[in-house]
Each structure stands twice: as structure tokens, then as C-alpha cells.
Short mmCIF file of C-alpha atoms in Angstrom, two decimals:
data_model
loop_
_atom_site.label_atom_id
_atom_site.label_comp_id
_atom_site.label_asym_id
_atom_site.label_seq_id
_atom_site.Cartn_x
_atom_site.Cartn_y
_atom_site.Cartn_z
CA UNK A 1 -0.01 0.24 -0.02
CA UNK A 2 1.07 3.85 -0.28
CA UNK A 3 2.08 5.53 2.78
CA UNK A 4 -1.16 6.85 4.55
CA UNK A 5 -0.52 10.52 3.14
CA UNK A 6 0.31 9.40 -0.38
CA UNK A 7 -2.90 6.94 -0.13
CA UNK A 8 -4.89 9.86 0.77
CA UNK A 9 -3.51 12.40 -1.93
CA UNK A 10 -3.83 9.57 -4.53
CA UNK A 11 -7.72 8.89 -3.34
CA UNK A 12 -8.08 12.92 -3.76
CA UNK A 13 -6.51 13.11 -7.44
CA UNK A 14 -9.14 10.16 -8.34
CA UNK A 15 -12.03 11.95 -7.11
CA UNK A 16 -11.35 15.49 -8.52
CA UNK A 17 -9.95 14.13 -11.72
CA UNK A 18 -11.74 10.83 -12.41
CA UNK A 19 -14.46 10.03 -10.64
CA UNK A 20 -16.31 13.38 -11.89
CA UNK A 21 -16.03 11.92 -15.42
CA UNK A 22 -16.95 8.15 -14.67
CA UNK A 23 -19.20 7.84 -11.44
CA UNK A 24 -18.15 4.87 -10.22
CA UNK A 25 -17.42 5.32 -6.57
CA UNK A 26 -19.24 7.28 -3.71
CA UNK A 27 -16.62 9.60 -2.61
CA UNK A 28 -18.16 9.81 1.31
CA UNK A 29 -18.17 6.29 1.57
CA UNK A 30 -15.17 5.46 0.06
CA UNK A 31 -12.92 7.72 2.05
CA UNK A 32 -15.00 6.67 5.73
CA UNK A 33 -13.93 2.77 4.17
CA UNK A 34 -10.25 3.83 3.88
CA UNK A 35 -9.85 5.88 6.98
CA UNK A 36 -11.21 2.92 8.90
CA UNK A 37 -8.41 0.90 7.60
CA UNK A 38 -11.12 -1.60 5.61
CA UNK A 39 -8.79 -2.29 2.97
CA UNK A 40 -6.65 -4.14 5.33
CA UNK A 41 -9.21 -6.12 6.21
CA UNK A 42 -11.26 -6.97 3.13
CA UNK A 43 -10.01 -8.31 0.34
CA UNK A 44 -12.55 -6.88 -2.35
CA UNK A 45 -12.27 -3.33 -1.26
CA UNK A 46 -8.40 -3.73 -0.95
CA UNK A 47 -8.44 -4.19 -4.78
CA UNK A 48 -10.78 -1.20 -5.39
CA UNK A 49 -8.28 1.02 -3.21
CA UNK A 50 -5.10 -0.05 -5.17
CA UNK A 51 -6.55 0.47 -8.36
CA UNK A 52 -7.50 3.95 -7.45
CA UNK A 53 -4.55 4.60 -5.92
CA UNK A 54 -3.07 3.49 -9.37
CA UNK A 55 -5.53 5.87 -11.41
CA UNK A 56 -4.69 8.62 -8.94
CA UNK A 57 -1.12 8.31 -9.69
CA UNK A 58 -1.72 9.30 -13.12
CA UNK A 59 -2.35 12.80 -12.23
CA UNK A 60 0.16 12.92 -9.28
CA UNK A 61 3.84 14.50 -9.24
CA UNK A 62 4.81 12.65 -6.23
CA UNK A 63 8.03 10.64 -7.01
CA UNK A 64 6.53 7.92 -4.88
CA UNK A 65 4.27 6.88 -7.31
CA UNK A 66 7.04 5.66 -9.73
CA UNK A 67 8.04 1.86 -9.36
CA UNK A 68 11.67 2.05 -8.02
CA UNK A 69 14.54 2.46 -10.64
CA UNK A 70 12.04 4.08 -13.26
CA UNK A 71 10.84 7.73 -13.55
CA UNK A 72 8.86 7.09 -17.00
CA UNK A 73 5.25 8.76 -16.80
CA UNK A 74 4.09 5.49 -18.44
CA UNK A 75 5.00 3.41 -15.34
CA UNK A 76 3.05 5.86 -13.14
CA UNK A 77 0.87 3.54 -10.77
CA UNK A 78 2.21 0.00 -12.36
CA UNK A 79 3.07 -0.86 -8.75
CA UNK A 80 -0.34 -0.30 -7.41
CA UNK A 81 -2.03 -2.00 -10.35
CA UNK A 82 0.63 -5.00 -10.70
CA UNK A 83 -0.70 -6.08 -6.88
CA UNK A 84 -4.49 -6.72 -7.83
CA UNK A 85 -5.55 -9.70 -8.91
CA UNK A 86 -7.65 -9.58 -12.12
CA UNK A 87 -9.03 -13.40 -12.02
CA UNK A 88 -12.25 -14.00 -10.56
CA UNK A 89 -12.27 -16.27 -7.36
CA UNK A 90 -14.65 -18.73 -8.73
CA UNK A 91 -17.27 -18.86 -11.30
CA UNK A 92 -19.72 -20.48 -8.65
CA UNK A 93 -19.99 -17.62 -6.82
CA UNK A 94 -21.95 -14.24 -8.06
CA UNK A 95 -19.81 -11.11 -8.39
CA UNK A 96 -20.20 -8.45 -5.91
CA UNK A 97 -20.24 -4.65 -6.25
CA UNK A 98 -16.30 -4.24 -5.74
CA UNK A 99 -15.91 -7.06 -8.42
CA UNK A 100 -17.57 -5.02 -10.89
CA UNK A 101 -15.61 -1.66 -9.81
CA UNK A 102 -12.44 -3.11 -10.01
CA UNK A 103 -13.02 -4.25 -13.44
CA UNK A 104 -14.08 -0.81 -14.54
CA UNK A 105 -11.08 0.50 -12.56
CA UNK A 106 -8.82 -1.68 -14.21
CA UNK A 107 -9.74 -0.34 -17.60
CA UNK A 108 -9.56 3.32 -16.26
CA UNK A 109 -6.34 2.56 -15.81
CA UNK A 110 -4.99 0.50 -18.66
CA UNK A 111 -6.64 2.91 -21.31
CA UNK A 112 -3.61 5.21 -20.29
CA UNK A 113 -0.87 2.73 -20.70
CA UNK A 114 0.54 1.36 -23.86
CA UNK A 115 -1.11 -1.65 -24.42
CA UNK A 116 -4.89 -0.08 -24.07
CA UNK A 117 -5.91 -3.21 -26.35
CA UNK A 118 -6.55 -5.34 -22.99
CA UNK A 119 -9.32 -2.74 -21.82
CA UNK A 120 -11.94 -4.48 -24.35
CA UNK A 121 -11.43 -7.91 -22.98
CA UNK A 122 -11.87 -6.68 -19.55
CA UNK A 123 -14.73 -4.40 -20.72
CA UNK A 124 -16.50 -7.52 -22.27
CA UNK A 125 -16.07 -9.37 -18.96
CA UNK A 126 -17.58 -6.47 -16.78
CA UNK A 127 -20.57 -6.17 -19.00
CA UNK A 128 -21.04 -10.03 -18.67
CA UNK A 129 -20.90 -9.85 -14.64
CA UNK A 130 -23.40 -6.79 -14.82
CA UNK A 131 -25.71 -8.47 -16.88
CA UNK A 132 -25.29 -11.78 -14.27
CA UNK A 133 -26.41 -9.72 -11.34
CA UNK A 134 -29.12 -8.20 -13.04
CA UNK A 135 -27.51 -4.48 -13.62
CA UNK A 136 -29.19 -4.12 -17.05
CA UNK A 137 -32.93 -4.55 -15.48
#
């Protein structure tokens, strides 16, 4: 996880620059869960928090968002993104809200990388997951 001050900054940057365009997360609820350290205890929320940090890193000028040994703007946030397991836990359990948010946040992060074509696959999966839980109704 990022240091506490950096994490707060990245979450703020995400909500200022990204969530206003793609309304995916409820800011007061998300910030309350972060302040209660839920990302240390809840696995699905942990992944969402790391992905918010990865997307927020795109808007940060803090040197701690770079992976060690790199100063390329293209690698910003990758150290948070790589910690998230993108494979579904099991196909027998219906997806939860965090699973859908995780897929959407992954697309938001990957569209700014050198391999945005991965977005189409993830986007197709998130549409299927949303239909599975009835979000289309």
C-alpha cells in the first residue's frame, strides 16, 4: 500500500480528476472505508483501493508513485495495479459490487498505458458480470 499521506492524496486526485467523469464510487463512503482501514481487512475493497491509487497516480507529481528504478510517466501507478489479482475468485459465486468496480477501474488505468487493447477484454467481462447480477434491468 502507499504511505498514508500518499494514499490520501491519490484518492483525492482520483475523485477530483476521474470520478467526476466516470461516476463509479461514492466519495464519502469510500473515504470513510479508507479512514477505517477497511482496505487492510476486506479483500475486495483492498483491490478497489489499490486500483484507485493506480488511477490517481496518473495525476500525481509525487515521486513515490513511480516503481523503483523508473522515472517514466508511462509506469506511474503500475506498482499498485500489479498487486491486484484480475482473475475471478470462482465462477460459482456471483460477483459483488467491488468486482464490477475493480474491472471498471482496471479499464480506466489500462487505457492510459502502452497496451490499451486489454481494455476490450476486461470491458467485455464487466458487461457480462453486470448482466449476471441484473444491472441491465
